[in-house]
Amino acid sequence: MSEPFDRYNRQILAFGEDGQRRLCGTKVGIVGLGGIGAFVAQMLSYLGIKDFVLIDDDIVEESNLNRLVGASIEDARDKAPKLEVAKRVILHAHPQAIVRGVFKNLRSEEAIDSLAQAPDIIFGCVDNDSARLILSELCAAYNKPLIDSGTEIINDGGYQEFGGRVIVARPGDYCLLCADQVDLEVARQELESDREKIHRQVLGYGLGEKMPDPSVVSLNSIVAGLAVTEFLMLVTGLREPLRRVTYKGMRGVFRESTDKKKNNCFICNSLVGKREQAGIKRYARTGLPTDLPGGQR
Ligand SMILES: [Zn+2]
């Protein structure tokens, strides 16, 4: 290790030199560098991760400045890519870090190739079902654990939800389909081409325009902290990672789930280790793949 190990003294007290060495040697992919992903990138860099693949095609807007750690008003004025903000935060902690940014949608050959290659572990910090589906298939096919985070805030004047959850999907053990975290009908509609969307809307069915979800910095930080903590468990071996951790903010409680793989799960049973044969790049083409799980397979 070329850098002084002293900076990790307080962590070594927690998980030992061997644990720290493993952390420093782990390569990470982060998909989605919004409210949660920005925290994940920041925490991982302070922990000692120095090799990142960042995937995001979005730019900073003024409405992000309530929660996007590292972002400035200048970033919003310059319409800076969100992944450039995360890259700056990482390099601030570790000037020698290797950060490969792919300023493209997950549905691109570049994004899929980058994730299939370097990273040992992938963080999903996305806000839609189709990205969760693609990441689930990709991580199973290339044998990489996927740590997926999401927040949920419901404020409809009645009962309010204010919480989130983290899923640790290890290939063949558990996935986001097993966890019921992918609505396949929603994913299907998100994956349609513009022409397919118009055709469906002319027929008068389907989802309406997606409204922005509420997002609060403190909740993003809790969920990102849970995701990075499960990552720590996975890498250092301090304990087995939990398949699902849920935070229920209205009651102030954390819950561990004892969920298991579903016997008939297509991803866990059929895609693990299939690499190119799994055909993840079919998602890089416009329009709806004809062989989505639960469809014609
Ligand atoms: Zn599964």
GROMACS .gro file of C-alpha atoms and ligand atoms in nm:
model
  298
    1MET     CA    1   0.000   0.000   0.000
    2SER     CA    2   0.164   0.324  -0.110
    3GLU     CA    3  -0.024   0.571   0.108
    4PRO     CA    4   0.033   0.604   0.483
    5PHE     CA    5  -0.189   0.359   0.666
    6ASP     CA    6  -0.209   0.598   0.965
    7ARG     CA    7  -0.511   0.773   0.826
    8TYR     CA    8  -0.711   0.455   0.886
    9ASN     CA    9  -0.598   0.395   1.247
   10ARG     CA   10  -0.944   0.443   1.392
   11GLN     CA   11  -1.100   0.208   1.134
   12ILE     CA   12  -0.832  -0.056   1.188
   13LEU     CA   13  -0.943  -0.057   1.554
   14ALA     CA   14  -1.288  -0.151   1.424
   15PHE     CA   15  -1.211  -0.415   1.161
   16GLY     CA   16  -0.837  -0.483   1.172
   17GLU     CA   17  -0.553  -0.426   0.925
   18ASP     CA   18  -0.669  -0.712   0.711
   19GLY     CA   19  -1.018  -0.562   0.687
   20GLN     CA   20  -0.873  -0.224   0.594
   21ARG     CA   21  -0.648  -0.382   0.332
   22ARG     CA   22  -0.949  -0.553   0.176
   23LEU     CA   23  -1.139  -0.224   0.170
   24CYS     CA   24  -0.848  -0.041   0.006
   25GLY     CA   25  -0.831  -0.311  -0.262
   26THR     CA   26  -1.203  -0.315  -0.346
   27LYS     CA   27  -1.325  -0.163  -0.673
   28VAL     CA   28  -1.671  -0.015  -0.666
   29GLY     CA   29  -1.934   0.086  -0.922
   30ILE     CA   30  -2.201   0.342  -0.835
   31VAL     CA   31  -2.504   0.378  -1.061
   32GLY     CA   32  -2.693   0.700  -0.991
   33LEU     CA   33  -2.506   0.993  -0.839
   34GLY     CA   34  -2.808   1.177  -0.703
   35GLY     CA   35  -2.904   1.231  -0.340
   36ILE     CA   36  -2.809   0.883  -0.215
   37GLY     CA   37  -2.527   0.805  -0.461
   38ALA     CA   38  -2.341   1.126  -0.373
   39PHE     CA   39  -2.334   1.025  -0.006
   40VAL     CA   40  -2.226   0.672  -0.095
   41ALA     CA   41  -1.935   0.805  -0.305
   42GLN     CA   42  -1.828   1.040  -0.028
   43MET     CA   43  -1.841   0.776   0.248
   44LEU     CA   44  -1.661   0.513   0.040
   45SER     CA   45  -1.377   0.750  -0.044
   46TYR     CA   46  -1.321   0.833   0.325
   47LEU     CA   47  -1.325   0.460   0.405
   48GLY     CA   48  -1.035   0.410   0.167
   49ILE     CA   49  -1.192   0.299  -0.164
   50LYS     CA   50  -0.981   0.434  -0.447
   51ASP     CA   51  -1.120   0.274  -0.761
   52PHE     CA   52  -1.460   0.384  -0.887
   53VAL     CA   53  -1.683   0.350  -1.191
   54LEU     CA   54  -1.956   0.617  -1.180
   55ILE     CA   55  -2.261   0.595  -1.410
   56ASP     CA   56  -2.505   0.884  -1.439
   57ASP     CA   57  -2.640   1.091  -1.729
   58ASP     CA   58  -2.801   1.369  -1.527
   59ILE     CA   59  -2.691   1.727  -1.464
   60VAL     CA   60  -2.707   1.939  -1.149
   61GLU     CA   61  -3.014   2.162  -1.121
   62GLU     CA   62  -3.101   2.421  -0.860
   63SER     CA   63  -3.369   2.190  -0.719
   64ASN     CA   64  -3.092   1.936  -0.631
   65LEU     CA   65  -2.909   2.178  -0.402
   66ASN     CA   66  -3.112   2.076  -0.095
   67ARG     CA   67  -2.943   1.736  -0.091
   68LEU     CA   68  -2.662   1.679  -0.339
   69VAL     CA   69  -2.350   1.672  -0.120
   70GLY     CA   70  -2.055   1.846  -0.284
   71ALA     CA   71  -2.271   2.043  -0.532
   72SER     CA   72  -2.256   2.422  -0.552
   73ILE     CA   73  -2.472   2.691  -0.706
   74GLU     CA   74  -2.206   2.718  -0.979
   75ASP     CA   75  -2.260   2.350  -1.066
   76ALA     CA   76  -2.631   2.424  -1.115
   77ARG     CA   77  -2.557   2.734  -1.324
   78ASP     CA   78  -2.302   2.543  -1.537
   79LYS     CA   79  -2.530   2.238  -1.566
   80ALA     CA   80  -2.240   2.022  -1.443
   81PRO     CA   81  -2.285   1.644  -1.468
   82LYS     CA   82  -2.374   1.498  -1.127
   83LEU     CA   83  -2.096   1.242  -1.166
   84GLU     CA   84  -1.841   1.525  -1.193
   85VAL     CA   85  -1.954   1.651  -0.851
   86ALA     CA   86  -1.906   1.302  -0.705
   87LYS     CA   87  -1.568   1.271  -0.876
   88ARG     CA   88  -1.458   1.600  -0.720
   89VAL     CA   89  -1.567   1.479  -0.374
   90ILE     CA   90  -1.376   1.151  -0.419
   91LEU     CA   91  -1.059   1.321  -0.544
   92HIS     CA   92  -1.078   1.569  -0.257
   93ALA     CA   93  -1.037   1.277  -0.016
   94HIS     CA   94  -0.800   1.078  -0.241
   95PRO     CA   95  -0.620   1.275  -0.514
   96GLN     CA   96  -0.473   0.950  -0.653
   97ALA     CA   97  -0.807   0.769  -0.681
   98ILE     CA   98  -0.899   0.615  -1.017
   99VAL     CA   99  -1.244   0.744  -1.112
  100ARG     CA  100  -1.397   0.643  -1.442
  101GLY     CA  101  -1.710   0.843  -1.514
  102VAL     CA  102  -1.961   0.732  -1.777
  103PHE     CA  103  -2.193   1.025  -1.853
  104LYS     CA  104  -2.452   0.798  -2.013
  105ASN     CA  105  -2.769   0.617  -1.925
  106LEU     CA  106  -2.738   0.268  -1.780
  107ARG     CA  107  -2.900   0.157  -2.109
  108SER     CA  108  -2.580   0.211  -2.307
  109GLU     CA  109  -2.307  -0.030  -2.413
  110GLU     CA  110  -2.045   0.190  -2.240
  111ALA     CA  111  -2.226   0.178  -1.905
  112ILE     CA  112  -2.291  -0.197  -1.926
  113ASP     CA  113  -1.930  -0.272  -2.032
  114SER     CA  114  -1.781  -0.053  -1.756
  115LEU     CA  115  -1.989  -0.224  -1.487
  116ALA     CA  116  -1.921  -0.571  -1.626
  117GLN     CA  117  -1.545  -0.510  -1.612
  118ALA     CA  118  -1.372  -0.337  -1.318
  119PRO     CA  119  -1.601  -0.316  -1.015
  120ASP     CA  120  -1.608  -0.595  -0.754
  121ILE     CA  121  -1.928  -0.461  -0.595
  122ILE     CA  122  -2.198  -0.234  -0.742
  123PHE     CA  123  -2.418   0.019  -0.562
  124GLY     CA  124  -2.759   0.085  -0.718
  125CYS     CA  125  -2.873   0.434  -0.621
  126VAL     CA  126  -3.142   0.467  -0.887
  127ASP     CA  127  -3.504   0.575  -0.870
  128ASN     CA  128  -3.676   0.355  -1.126
  129ASP     CA  129  -3.779  -0.006  -1.173
  130SER     CA  130  -3.619  -0.061  -1.513
  131ALA     CA  131  -3.273   0.036  -1.383
  132ARG     CA  132  -3.324  -0.198  -1.087
  133LEU     CA  133  -3.415  -0.479  -1.325
  134ILE     CA  134  -3.113  -0.421  -1.551
  135LEU     CA  135  -2.875  -0.398  -1.253
  136SER     CA  136  -3.020  -0.716  -1.102
  137GLU     CA  137  -2.960  -0.908  -1.426
  138LEU     CA  138  -2.616  -0.756  -1.485
  139CYS     CA  139  -2.487  -0.823  -1.132
  140ALA     CA  140  -2.609  -1.183  -1.138
  141ALA     CA  141  -2.462  -1.244  -1.485
  142TYR     CA  142  -2.120  -1.103  -1.391
  143ASN     CA  143  -2.121  -1.244  -1.037
  144LYS     CA  144  -2.107  -0.916  -0.850
  145PRO     CA  145  -2.294  -0.828  -0.532
  146LEU     CA  146  -2.548  -0.546  -0.581
  147ILE     CA  147  -2.629  -0.312  -0.292
  148ASP     CA  148  -2.948  -0.129  -0.378
  149SER     CA  149  -3.085   0.169  -0.181
  150GLY     CA  150  -3.413   0.353  -0.193
  151THR     CA  151  -3.607   0.603   0.015
  152GLU     CA  152  -3.981   0.631   0.044
  153ILE     CA  153  -4.161   0.945   0.154
  154ILE     CA  154  -4.539   0.950   0.129
  155ASN     CA  155  -4.719   1.266   0.223
  156ASP     CA  156  -5.078   1.248   0.108
  157GLY     CA  157  -5.235   1.430   0.399
  158GLY     CA  158  -5.309   1.103   0.579
  159TYR     CA  159  -5.060   0.845   0.699
  160GLN     CA  160  -4.711   0.950   0.603
  161GLU     CA  161  -4.421   0.719   0.533
  162PHE     CA  162  -4.073   0.854   0.586
  163GLY     CA  163  -3.818   0.580   0.547
  164GLY     CA  164  -3.615   0.365   0.317
  165ARG     CA  165  -3.448   0.032   0.265
  166VAL     CA  166  -3.127  -0.132   0.153
  167ILE     CA  167  -3.112  -0.467  -0.025
  168VAL     CA  168  -2.793  -0.671  -0.048
  169ALA     CA  169  -2.835  -0.895  -0.352
  170ARG     CA  170  -2.560  -1.154  -0.381
  171PRO     CA  171  -2.556  -1.363  -0.698
  172GLY     CA  172  -2.763  -1.678  -0.652
  173ASP     CA  173  -2.854  -1.583  -0.293
  174TYR     CA  174  -3.114  -1.308  -0.331
  175CYS     CA  175  -3.204  -1.035  -0.578
  176LEU     CA  176  -3.434  -0.739  -0.623
  177LEU     CA  177  -3.700  -0.960  -0.785
  178CYS     CA  178  -3.691  -1.193  -0.482
  179ALA     CA  179  -3.724  -0.880  -0.268
  180ASP     CA  180  -4.028  -0.759  -0.469
  181GLN     CA  181  -3.844  -0.438  -0.543
  182VAL     CA  182  -3.903  -0.444  -0.919
  183ASP     CA  183  -4.252  -0.387  -1.054
  184LEU     CA  184  -4.214  -0.560  -1.390
  185GLU     CA  185  -4.509  -0.382  -1.548
  186VAL     CA  186  -4.364  -0.043  -1.449
  187ALA     CA  187  -4.018  -0.153  -1.571
  188ARG     CA  188  -4.174  -0.265  -1.902
  189GLN     CA  189  -4.333   0.076  -1.958
  190GLU     CA  190  -4.014   0.261  -1.865
  191LEU     CA  191  -3.820   0.055  -2.120
  192GLU     CA  192  -4.050   0.133  -2.411
  193SER     CA  193  -3.930   0.352  -2.696
  194ASP     CA  194  -4.105   0.687  -2.745
  195ARG     CA  195  -4.306   0.533  -3.028
  196GLU     CA  196  -4.416   0.241  -2.813
  197LYS     CA  197  -4.513   0.484  -2.534
  198ILE     CA  198  -4.724   0.696  -2.769
  199HIS     CA  199  -4.889   0.384  -2.910
  200ARG     CA  200  -4.980   0.267  -2.558
  201GLN     CA  201  -5.109   0.610  -2.457
  202VAL     CA  202  -5.324   0.629  -2.772
  203LEU     CA  203  -5.478   0.300  -2.662
  204GLY     CA  204  -5.545   0.476  -2.333
  205TYR     CA  205  -5.367   0.267  -2.075
  206GLY     CA  206  -5.053   0.275  -1.869
  207LEU     CA  207  -4.880   0.506  -1.629
  208GLY     CA  208  -4.913   0.883  -1.637
  209GLU     CA  209  -4.622   1.126  -1.637
  210LYS     CA  210  -4.384   1.052  -1.348
  211MET     CA  211  -4.393   1.328  -1.084
  212PRO     CA  212  -4.075   1.407  -0.888
  213ASP     CA  213  -4.058   1.219  -0.560
  214PRO     CA  214  -3.996   1.399  -0.231
  215SER     CA  215  -3.632   1.386  -0.120
  216VAL     CA  216  -3.472   1.494   0.208
  217VAL     CA  217  -3.100   1.503   0.279
  218SER     CA  218  -3.113   1.346   0.626
  219LEU     CA  219  -3.307   1.043   0.502
  220ASN     CA  220  -3.072   1.000   0.206
  221SER     CA  221  -2.781   1.002   0.448
  222ILE     CA  222  -2.939   0.734   0.671
  223VAL     CA  223  -3.006   0.502   0.378
  224ALA     CA  224  -2.663   0.565   0.221
  225GLY     CA  225  -2.508   0.496   0.564
  226LEU     CA  226  -2.695   0.166   0.589
  227ALA     CA  227  -2.585   0.067   0.237
  228VAL     CA  228  -2.219   0.149   0.306
  229THR     CA  229  -2.235  -0.033   0.642
  230GLU     CA  230  -2.363  -0.353   0.474
  231PHE     CA  231  -2.084  -0.308   0.217
  232LEU     CA  232  -1.835  -0.293   0.507
  233MET     CA  233  -1.974  -0.614   0.651
  234LEU     CA  234  -1.949  -0.783   0.313
  235VAL     CA  235  -1.589  -0.674   0.247
  236THR     CA  236  -1.435  -0.705   0.594
  237GLY     CA  237  -1.627  -1.018   0.695
  238LEU     CA  238  -1.718  -0.862   1.033
  239ARG     CA  239  -2.056  -1.033   0.996
  240GLU     CA  240  -2.278  -1.162   0.716
  241PRO     CA  241  -2.448  -0.876   0.535
  242LEU     CA  242  -2.826  -0.855   0.583
  243ARG     CA  243  -3.039  -0.924   0.278
  244ARG     CA  244  -3.266  -0.633   0.362
  245VAL     CA  245  -3.256  -0.353   0.620
  246THR     CA  246  -3.559  -0.125   0.646
  247TYR     CA  247  -3.579   0.212   0.821
  248LYS     CA  248  -3.924   0.325   0.932
  249GLY     CA  249  -3.871   0.691   1.016
  250MET     CA  250  -4.225   0.760   1.139
  251ARG     CA  251  -4.158   0.518   1.424
  252GLY     CA  252  -3.782   0.560   1.440
  253VAL     CA  253  -3.710   0.188   1.399
  254PHE     CA  254  -3.479  -0.025   1.189
  255ARG     CA  255  -3.589  -0.371   1.083
  256GLU     CA  256  -3.390  -0.665   0.956
  257SER     CA  257  -3.567  -0.897   0.718
  258THR     CA  258  -3.532  -1.272   0.710
  259ASP     CA  259  -3.641  -1.290   0.344
  260LYS     CA  260  -3.505  -1.568   0.127
  261LYS     CA  261  -3.459  -1.633  -0.241
  262LYS     CA  262  -3.778  -1.722  -0.427
  263ASN     CA  263  -3.767  -2.077  -0.562
  264ASN     CA  264  -3.882  -1.974  -0.908
  265CYS     CA  265  -3.663  -1.661  -0.938
  266PHE     CA  266  -3.544  -1.630  -1.296
  267ILE     CA  267  -3.245  -1.410  -1.209
  268CYS     CA  268  -3.115  -1.615  -0.914
  269ASN     CA  269  -3.170  -1.950  -1.084
  270SER     CA  270  -3.080  -1.887  -1.447
  271LEU     CA  271  -2.849  -1.589  -1.491
  272VAL     CA  272  -2.570  -1.630  -1.235
  273GLY     CA  273  -2.226  -1.634  -1.398
  274LYS     CA  274  -2.369  -1.634  -1.752
  275ARG     CA  275  -2.174  -1.319  -1.845
  276GLU     CA  276  -2.223  -1.222  -2.214
  277GLN     CA  277  -2.463  -1.512  -2.264
  278ALA     CA  278  -2.708  -1.334  -2.034
  279GLY     CA  279  -2.746  -1.073  -2.310
  280ILE     CA  280  -2.755  -0.766  -2.085
  281LYS     CA  281  -2.672  -0.548  -2.385
  282ARG     CA  282  -3.018  -0.607  -2.528
  283TYR     CA  283  -3.119  -0.332  -2.285
  284ALA     CA  284  -2.886  -0.089  -2.464
  285ARG     CA  285  -3.111  -0.095  -2.771
  286THR     CA  286  -3.408   0.138  -2.790
  287GLY     CA  287  -3.743  -0.009  -2.717
  288LEU     CA  288  -3.868  -0.295  -2.513
  289PRO     CA  289  -3.674  -0.624  -2.507
  290THR     CA  290  -3.914  -0.904  -2.594
  291ASP     CA  291  -3.776  -1.138  -2.330
  292LEU     CA  292  -3.820  -0.956  -2.000
  293PRO     CA  293  -3.842  -1.183  -1.697
  294GLY     CA  294  -4.200  -1.288  -1.639
  295GLY     CA  295  -4.272  -1.232  -2.008
  296GLN     CA  296  -4.214  -1.471  -2.295
  297ARG     CA  297  -3.918  -1.654  -2.143
  298ZN      ZN  298  -3.386  -1.364  -0.714
   0.00000   0.00000   0.00000
